[in-house]
Short mmCIF file of C-alpha atoms in Angstrom, two decimals:
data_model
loop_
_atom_site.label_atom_id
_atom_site.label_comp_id
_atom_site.label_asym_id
_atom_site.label_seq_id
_atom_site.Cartn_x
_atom_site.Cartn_y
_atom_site.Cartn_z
CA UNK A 248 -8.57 -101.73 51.69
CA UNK A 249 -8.20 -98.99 48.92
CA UNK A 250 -11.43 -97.47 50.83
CA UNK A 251 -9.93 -97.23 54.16
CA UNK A 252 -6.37 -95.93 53.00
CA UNK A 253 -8.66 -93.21 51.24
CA UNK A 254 -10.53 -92.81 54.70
CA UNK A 255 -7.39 -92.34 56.54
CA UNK A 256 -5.67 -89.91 54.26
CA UNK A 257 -8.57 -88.02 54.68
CA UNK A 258 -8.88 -87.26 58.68
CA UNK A 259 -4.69 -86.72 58.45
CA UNK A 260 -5.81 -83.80 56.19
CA UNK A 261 -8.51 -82.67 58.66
CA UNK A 262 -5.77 -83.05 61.36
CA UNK A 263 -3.16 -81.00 59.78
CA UNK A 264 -3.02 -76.97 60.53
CA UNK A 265 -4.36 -74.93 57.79
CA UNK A 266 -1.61 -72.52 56.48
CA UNK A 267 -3.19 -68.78 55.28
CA UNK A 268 -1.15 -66.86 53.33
CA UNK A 269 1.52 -64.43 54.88
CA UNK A 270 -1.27 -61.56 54.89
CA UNK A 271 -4.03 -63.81 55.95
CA UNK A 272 -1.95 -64.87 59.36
CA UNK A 273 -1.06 -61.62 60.16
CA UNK A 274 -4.54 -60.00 59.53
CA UNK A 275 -6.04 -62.59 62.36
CA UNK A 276 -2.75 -61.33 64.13
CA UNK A 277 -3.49 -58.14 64.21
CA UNK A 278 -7.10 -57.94 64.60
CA UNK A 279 -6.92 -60.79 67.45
CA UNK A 280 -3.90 -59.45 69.13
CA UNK A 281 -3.63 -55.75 68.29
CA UNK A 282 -0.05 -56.14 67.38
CA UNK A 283 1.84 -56.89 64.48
CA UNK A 284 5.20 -55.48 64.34
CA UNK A 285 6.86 -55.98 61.66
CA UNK A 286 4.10 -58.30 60.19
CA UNK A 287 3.99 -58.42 55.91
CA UNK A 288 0.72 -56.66 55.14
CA UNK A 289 1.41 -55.68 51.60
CA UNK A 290 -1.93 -55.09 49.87
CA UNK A 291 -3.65 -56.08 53.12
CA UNK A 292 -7.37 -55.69 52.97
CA UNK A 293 -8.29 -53.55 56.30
CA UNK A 294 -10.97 -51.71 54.75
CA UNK A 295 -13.47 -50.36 57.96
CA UNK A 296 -11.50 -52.41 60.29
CA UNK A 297 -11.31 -50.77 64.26
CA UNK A 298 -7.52 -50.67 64.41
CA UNK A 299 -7.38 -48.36 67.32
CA UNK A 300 -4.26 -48.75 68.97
CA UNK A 301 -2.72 -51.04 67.32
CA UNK A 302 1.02 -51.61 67.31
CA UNK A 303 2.33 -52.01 63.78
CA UNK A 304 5.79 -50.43 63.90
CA UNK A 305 8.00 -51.99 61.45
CA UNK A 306 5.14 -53.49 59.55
CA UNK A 307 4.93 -53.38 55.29
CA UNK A 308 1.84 -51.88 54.34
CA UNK A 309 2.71 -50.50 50.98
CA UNK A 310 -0.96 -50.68 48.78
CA UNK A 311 -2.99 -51.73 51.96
CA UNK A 312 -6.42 -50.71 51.92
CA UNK A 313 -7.94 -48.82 54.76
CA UNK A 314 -10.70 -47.31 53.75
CA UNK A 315 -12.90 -45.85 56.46
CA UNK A 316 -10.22 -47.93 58.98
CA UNK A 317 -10.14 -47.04 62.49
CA UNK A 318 -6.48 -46.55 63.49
CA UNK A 319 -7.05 -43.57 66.08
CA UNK A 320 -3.87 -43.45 67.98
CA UNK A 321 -2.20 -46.62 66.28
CA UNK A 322 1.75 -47.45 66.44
CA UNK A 323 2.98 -46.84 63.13
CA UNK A 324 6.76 -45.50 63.88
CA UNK A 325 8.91 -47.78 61.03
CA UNK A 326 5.67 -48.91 59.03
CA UNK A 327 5.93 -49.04 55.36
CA UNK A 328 2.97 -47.72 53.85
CA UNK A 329 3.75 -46.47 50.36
CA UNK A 330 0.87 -45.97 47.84
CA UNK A 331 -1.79 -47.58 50.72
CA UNK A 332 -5.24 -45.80 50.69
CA UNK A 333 -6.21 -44.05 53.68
CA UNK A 334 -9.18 -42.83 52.22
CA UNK A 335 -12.21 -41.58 55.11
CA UNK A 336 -9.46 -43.22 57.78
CA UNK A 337 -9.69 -41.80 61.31
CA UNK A 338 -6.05 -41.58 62.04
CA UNK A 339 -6.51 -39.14 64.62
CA UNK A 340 -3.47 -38.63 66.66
CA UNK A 341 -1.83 -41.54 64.84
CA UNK A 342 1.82 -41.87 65.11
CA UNK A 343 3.77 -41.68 61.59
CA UNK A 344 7.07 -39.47 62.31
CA UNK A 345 10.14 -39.72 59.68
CA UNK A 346 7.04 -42.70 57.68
CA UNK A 347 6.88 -43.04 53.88
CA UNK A 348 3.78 -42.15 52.83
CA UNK A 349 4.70 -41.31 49.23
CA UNK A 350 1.63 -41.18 46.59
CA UNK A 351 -0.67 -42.20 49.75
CA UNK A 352 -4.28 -41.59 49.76
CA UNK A 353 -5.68 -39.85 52.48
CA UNK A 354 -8.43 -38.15 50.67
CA UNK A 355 -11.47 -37.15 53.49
CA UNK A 356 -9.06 -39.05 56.53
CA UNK A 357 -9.23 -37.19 59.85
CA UNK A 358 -5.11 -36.75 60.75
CA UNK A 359 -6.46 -34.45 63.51
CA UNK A 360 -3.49 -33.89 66.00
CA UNK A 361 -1.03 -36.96 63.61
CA UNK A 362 2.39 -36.78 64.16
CA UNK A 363 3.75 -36.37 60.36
CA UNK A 364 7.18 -35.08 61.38
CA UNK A 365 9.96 -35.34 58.42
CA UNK A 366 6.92 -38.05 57.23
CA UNK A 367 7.35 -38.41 52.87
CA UNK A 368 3.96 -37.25 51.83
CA UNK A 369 5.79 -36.92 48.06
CA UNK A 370 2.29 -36.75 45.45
CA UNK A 371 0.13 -37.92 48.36
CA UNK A 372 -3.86 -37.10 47.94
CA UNK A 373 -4.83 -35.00 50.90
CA UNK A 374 -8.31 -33.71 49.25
CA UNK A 375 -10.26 -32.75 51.95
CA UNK A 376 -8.76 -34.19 54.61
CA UNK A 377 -8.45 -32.57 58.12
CA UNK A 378 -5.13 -32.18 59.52
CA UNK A 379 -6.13 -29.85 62.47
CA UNK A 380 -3.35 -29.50 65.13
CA UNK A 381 -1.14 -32.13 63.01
CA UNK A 382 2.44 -31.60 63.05
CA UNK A 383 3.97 -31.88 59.71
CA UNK A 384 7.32 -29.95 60.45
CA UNK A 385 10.31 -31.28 57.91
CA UNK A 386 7.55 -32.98 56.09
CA UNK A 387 8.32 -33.85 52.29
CA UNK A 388 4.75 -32.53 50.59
CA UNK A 389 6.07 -32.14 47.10
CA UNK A 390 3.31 -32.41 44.50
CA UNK A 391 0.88 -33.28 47.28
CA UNK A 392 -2.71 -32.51 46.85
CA UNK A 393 -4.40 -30.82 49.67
CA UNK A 394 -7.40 -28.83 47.76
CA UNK A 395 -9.96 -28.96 50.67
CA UNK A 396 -8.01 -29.55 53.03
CA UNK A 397 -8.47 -28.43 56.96
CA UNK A 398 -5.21 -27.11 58.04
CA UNK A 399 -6.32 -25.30 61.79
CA UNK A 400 -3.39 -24.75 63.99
CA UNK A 401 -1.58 -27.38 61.72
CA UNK A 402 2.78 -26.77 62.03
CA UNK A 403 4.32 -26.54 58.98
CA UNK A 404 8.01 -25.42 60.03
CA UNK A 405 10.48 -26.40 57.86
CA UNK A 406 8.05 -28.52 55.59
CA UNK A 407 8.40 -28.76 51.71
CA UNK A 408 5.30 -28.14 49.62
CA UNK A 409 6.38 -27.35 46.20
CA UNK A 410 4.37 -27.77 43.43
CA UNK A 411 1.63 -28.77 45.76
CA UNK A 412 -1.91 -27.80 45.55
CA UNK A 413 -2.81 -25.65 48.12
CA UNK A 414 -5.66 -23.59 45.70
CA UNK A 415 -8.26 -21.76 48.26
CA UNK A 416 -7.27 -23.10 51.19
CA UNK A 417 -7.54 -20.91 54.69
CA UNK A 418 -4.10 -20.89 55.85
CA UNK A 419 -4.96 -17.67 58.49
CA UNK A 420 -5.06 -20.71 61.67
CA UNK A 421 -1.68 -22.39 60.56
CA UNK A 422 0.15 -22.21 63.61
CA UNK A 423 3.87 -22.44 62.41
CA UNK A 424 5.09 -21.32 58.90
CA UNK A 425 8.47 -20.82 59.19
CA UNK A 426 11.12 -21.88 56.30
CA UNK A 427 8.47 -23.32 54.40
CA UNK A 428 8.82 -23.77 50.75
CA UNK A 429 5.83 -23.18 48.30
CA UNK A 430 8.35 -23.06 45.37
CA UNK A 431 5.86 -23.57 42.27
CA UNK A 432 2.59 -24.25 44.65
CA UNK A 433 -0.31 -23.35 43.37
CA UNK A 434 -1.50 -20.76 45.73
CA UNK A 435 -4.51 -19.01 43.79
CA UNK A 436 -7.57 -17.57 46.05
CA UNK A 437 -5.76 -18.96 49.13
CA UNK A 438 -5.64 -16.87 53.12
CA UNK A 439 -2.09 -16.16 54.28
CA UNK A 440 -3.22 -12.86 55.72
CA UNK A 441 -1.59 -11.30 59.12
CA UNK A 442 0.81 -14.33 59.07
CA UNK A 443 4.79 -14.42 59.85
CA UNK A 444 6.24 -15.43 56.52
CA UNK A 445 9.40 -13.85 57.19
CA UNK A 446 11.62 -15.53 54.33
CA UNK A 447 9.56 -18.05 52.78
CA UNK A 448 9.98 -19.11 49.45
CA UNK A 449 7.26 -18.76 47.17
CA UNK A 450 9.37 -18.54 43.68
CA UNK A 451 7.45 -19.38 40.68
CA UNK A 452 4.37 -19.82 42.86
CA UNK A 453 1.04 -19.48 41.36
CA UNK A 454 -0.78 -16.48 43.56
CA UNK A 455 -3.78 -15.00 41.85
CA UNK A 456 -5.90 -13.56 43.71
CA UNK A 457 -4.30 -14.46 46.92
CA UNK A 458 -4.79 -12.27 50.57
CA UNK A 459 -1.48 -11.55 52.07
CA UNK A 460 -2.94 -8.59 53.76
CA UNK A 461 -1.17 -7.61 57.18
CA UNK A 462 1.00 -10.35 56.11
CA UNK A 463 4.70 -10.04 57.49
CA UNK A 464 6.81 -11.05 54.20
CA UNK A 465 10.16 -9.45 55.08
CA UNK A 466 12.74 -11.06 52.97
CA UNK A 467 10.48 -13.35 51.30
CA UNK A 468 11.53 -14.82 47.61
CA UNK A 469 8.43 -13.88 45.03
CA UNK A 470 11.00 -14.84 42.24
CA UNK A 471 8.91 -14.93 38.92
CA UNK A 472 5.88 -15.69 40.71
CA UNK A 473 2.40 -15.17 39.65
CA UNK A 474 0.98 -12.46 41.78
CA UNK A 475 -1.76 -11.06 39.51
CA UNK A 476 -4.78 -9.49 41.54
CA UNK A 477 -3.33 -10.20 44.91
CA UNK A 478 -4.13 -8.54 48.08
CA UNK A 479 -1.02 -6.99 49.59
CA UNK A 480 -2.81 -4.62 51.42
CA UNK A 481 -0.34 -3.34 54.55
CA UNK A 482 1.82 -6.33 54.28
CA UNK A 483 5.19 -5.97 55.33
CA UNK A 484 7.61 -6.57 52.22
CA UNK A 485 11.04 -5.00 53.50
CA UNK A 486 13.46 -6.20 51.63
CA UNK A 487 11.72 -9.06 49.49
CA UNK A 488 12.76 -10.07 46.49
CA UNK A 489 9.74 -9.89 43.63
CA UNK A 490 12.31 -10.64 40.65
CA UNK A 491 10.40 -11.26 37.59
CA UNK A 492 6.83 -11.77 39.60
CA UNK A 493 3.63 -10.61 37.75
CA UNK A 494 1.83 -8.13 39.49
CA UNK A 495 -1.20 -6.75 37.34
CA UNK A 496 -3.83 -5.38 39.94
CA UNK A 497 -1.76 -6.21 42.99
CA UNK A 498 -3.22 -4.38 45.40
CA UNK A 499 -0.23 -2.69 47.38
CA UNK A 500 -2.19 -0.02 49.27
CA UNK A 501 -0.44 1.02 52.57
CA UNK A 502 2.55 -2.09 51.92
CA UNK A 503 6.20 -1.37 53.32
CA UNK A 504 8.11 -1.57 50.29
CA UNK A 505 11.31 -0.30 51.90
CA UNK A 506 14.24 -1.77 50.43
CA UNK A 507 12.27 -4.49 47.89
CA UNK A 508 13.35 -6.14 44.77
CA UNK A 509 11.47 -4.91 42.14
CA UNK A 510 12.77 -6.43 38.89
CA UNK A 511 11.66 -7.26 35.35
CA UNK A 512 8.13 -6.99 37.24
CA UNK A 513 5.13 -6.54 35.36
CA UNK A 514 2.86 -4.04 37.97
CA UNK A 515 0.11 -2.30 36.51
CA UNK A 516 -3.45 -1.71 37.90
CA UNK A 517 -4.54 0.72 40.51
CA UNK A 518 -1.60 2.07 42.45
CA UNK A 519 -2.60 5.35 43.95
CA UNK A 520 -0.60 6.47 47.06
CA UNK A 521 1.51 3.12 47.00
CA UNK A 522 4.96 3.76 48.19
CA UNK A 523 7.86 3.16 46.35
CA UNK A 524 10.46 5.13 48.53
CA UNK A 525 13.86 3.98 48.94
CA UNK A 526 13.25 1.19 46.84
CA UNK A 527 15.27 -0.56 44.18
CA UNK A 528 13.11 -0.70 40.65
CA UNK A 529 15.03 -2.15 37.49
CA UNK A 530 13.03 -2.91 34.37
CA UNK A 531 9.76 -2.66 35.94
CA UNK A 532 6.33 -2.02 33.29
CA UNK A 533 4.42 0.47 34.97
CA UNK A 534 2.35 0.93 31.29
CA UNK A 535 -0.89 2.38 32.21
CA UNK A 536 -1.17 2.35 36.00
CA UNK A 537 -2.45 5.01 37.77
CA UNK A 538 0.21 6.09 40.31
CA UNK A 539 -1.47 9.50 41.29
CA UNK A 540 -0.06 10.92 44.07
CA UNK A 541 2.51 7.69 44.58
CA UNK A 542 5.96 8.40 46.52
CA UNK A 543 9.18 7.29 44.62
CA UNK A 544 11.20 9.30 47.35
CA UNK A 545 14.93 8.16 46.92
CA UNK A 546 14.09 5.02 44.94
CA UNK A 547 16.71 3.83 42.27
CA UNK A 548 15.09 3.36 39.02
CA UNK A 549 16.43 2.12 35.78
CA UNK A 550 14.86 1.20 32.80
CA UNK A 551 11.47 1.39 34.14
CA UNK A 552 8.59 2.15 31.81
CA UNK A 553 6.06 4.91 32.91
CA UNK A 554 4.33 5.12 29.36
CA UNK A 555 0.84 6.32 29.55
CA UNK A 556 0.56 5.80 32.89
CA UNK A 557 -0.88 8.30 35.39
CA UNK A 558 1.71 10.01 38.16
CA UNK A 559 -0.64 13.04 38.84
CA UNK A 560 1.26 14.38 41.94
CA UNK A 561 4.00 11.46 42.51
CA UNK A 562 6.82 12.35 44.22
CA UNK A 563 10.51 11.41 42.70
CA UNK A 564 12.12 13.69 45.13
CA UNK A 565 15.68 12.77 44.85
CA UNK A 566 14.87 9.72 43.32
CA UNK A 567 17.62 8.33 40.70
CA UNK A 568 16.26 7.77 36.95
CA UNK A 569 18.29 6.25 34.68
CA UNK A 570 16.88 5.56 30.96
CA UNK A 571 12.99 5.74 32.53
CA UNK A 572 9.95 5.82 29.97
CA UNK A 573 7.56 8.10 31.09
CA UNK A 574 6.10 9.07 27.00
CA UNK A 575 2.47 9.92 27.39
CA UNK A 576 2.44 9.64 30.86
CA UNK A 577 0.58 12.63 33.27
CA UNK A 578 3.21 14.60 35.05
CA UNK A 579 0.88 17.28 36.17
CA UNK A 580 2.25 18.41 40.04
CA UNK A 581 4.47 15.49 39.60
CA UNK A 582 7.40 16.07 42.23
CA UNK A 583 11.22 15.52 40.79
CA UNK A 584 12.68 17.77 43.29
CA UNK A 585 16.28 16.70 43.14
CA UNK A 586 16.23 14.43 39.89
CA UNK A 587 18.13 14.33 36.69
CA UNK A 588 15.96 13.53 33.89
CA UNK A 589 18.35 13.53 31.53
CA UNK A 590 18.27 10.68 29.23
CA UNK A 591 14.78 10.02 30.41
CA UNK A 592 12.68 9.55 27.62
CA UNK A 593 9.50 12.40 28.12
CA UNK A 594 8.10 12.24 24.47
CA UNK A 595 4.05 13.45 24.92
CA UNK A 596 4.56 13.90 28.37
CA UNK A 597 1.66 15.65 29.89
CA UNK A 598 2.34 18.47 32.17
CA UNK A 599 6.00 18.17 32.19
CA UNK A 600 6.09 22.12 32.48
CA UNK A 601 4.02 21.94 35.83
CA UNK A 602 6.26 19.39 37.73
CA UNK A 603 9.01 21.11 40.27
CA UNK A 604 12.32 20.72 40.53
CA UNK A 605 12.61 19.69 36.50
#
């Protein structure tokens, strides 16, 4: 009797439907289906998984793995994917507009042509991925790693990447760059030449040995940025504002300096024939640079420090000095047709006597 109650209790068991956990179901859901809106995939296990396609709008994915997953044009509009790891992904022309992708990992993913409008990519791990013709306009990329990083004809409009890490990156192909914020990026040994960066902010940025050659930078902030050995080479800085930036070995050859911001700058290095005309220079350290034959043509100048530097045949026509430093520096043909140098201090000047208009 006992043996055929045990019996029976047995097939009911084989009889009844076997319950997966939440994840489980909607796993077979998803890969059986190709849909799972709004499905709980929270730490799901999609690693190398062909989710091509796929609708998952609405779904939770934060921590899901999908490594090397195939999700080339998936559905992802409302998806929750916080901290999952898109690591070697293909999520080529993947939807993921307005999407919180904060600390994701995308390192080596292909977001080739990804929608990443206004997406949170807040500390996400972009190393090495390629984001060719992806549109990351509004995009939150605070912190964000992108070191390696294909950015071709990429839009960046109105995108946020402070304190990211953009270091030697080729930024020449981006295709939009307008009111973007580098605020405290690192920026060293990275292409922005012949781009349109009229007014973006790159205070406290880390430049060194950048190339903004050709570069339009009207209006741009450089506010105590590092600019040290940078390539400004015919770049258009009209009216920017370099405010406490450090410039040692900037190269400035042929720049448009017209109406700039020059203050508490450190700029020293090879300056010959830069010009400074009409230009607004308070507490700048030219100590040591050699300035031969430089134009300072109606600039303002206060408190700037000229000591020991070279201004063999600079021009200060009708420049304004106030409280300059030029001790030890070479005057010789030096041009101050116009100027005051009163209260100047000219102790071991060289020259002086040969300069016109003294």
């Amino acid at each position: 009797m006992n043996k055929s109650i045990g019996t029976l209790a047995g097939l009911m068991l084989t009889l009844l439907p076997v319950h997966l956990p939440a994840s489980e179901q909607a796993i077979q859901q998803l890969l059986s289906k190709r849909s799972c809106q709004e499905c709980d995939l929270r730490q799901a296990d999609l690693r190398m998984q062909d989710l091509s396609g796929v609708d998952l709008r609405g779904a939770q994915l934060d921590r899901a793995m999908l490594y090397k997953a195939d999700l080339r044009g998936a559905l992802l509009e409302g998806a929750s994917l916080r901290g999952a790891s898109f690591a070697r992904a293909n999520l080529q022309g993947a939807s993921m507009q307005g999407l919180d992708l904060s600390r994701g990992r995308f390192s080596r993913a292909n977001l080739s042509e990804a929608d990443l409008r206004n997406a949170n990519l807040h500390e996400a791990n972009l190393t090495m991925a390629v984001l060719t013709a992806a549109n990351l306009s509004g995009a939150n990329l605070v912190s964000a790693l992108l070191s390696g990083s294909r950015l071709d004809a990429v839009i960046l409009n109105g995108a946020v990447l402070d304190n990211a890490n953009l270091r030697g990156l080729d930024l020449t192909q981006t295709k939009d760059l307008s009111d973007t914020s580098f605020k405290g990026a690192d920026l060293r040994q990275t292409k922005l030449s012949g781009l349109d960066l009229q007014g973006v902010d790159f205070s406290k940025a880390r430049l060194l040995k950048a190339d903004l050659s050709g570069a339009d930078l009207r209006r741009t902030l450089f506010v105590d940025a590092e600019l040290k050995k940078v390539t400004l080479v015919d770049a258009n800085l009209q009216h920017a504002n370099l405010q406490g930036a450090r410039m040692h070995g900037a190269k400035l050859k042929g720049a448009k300096l017209e109406g700039v911001k020059l203050q508490n700058v450190e700029l020293s290095g090879n300056l010959i024939g830069v010009d400074f005309s009409k230009t607004h220079i308070s507490r700048v350290r030219f100590n040591g640079a050699n300035l031969k034959e430089a134009s300072f043509r109606s600039a303002q100048l206060e408190f700037a420090d000229f000591e020991g530097a070279n201004l063999y045949a600079a021009d200060f026509t009708d420049a304004s000095l106030y409280r300059c430093t030029l001790r030890k520096a070479n005057l010789h043909n030096t041009l101050f047709n116009g100027v005051d140098l009163k209260g100047n201090l000219l102790e071991g000047a060289l020259g002086l006597k040969e300069t016109h208009g003294e």
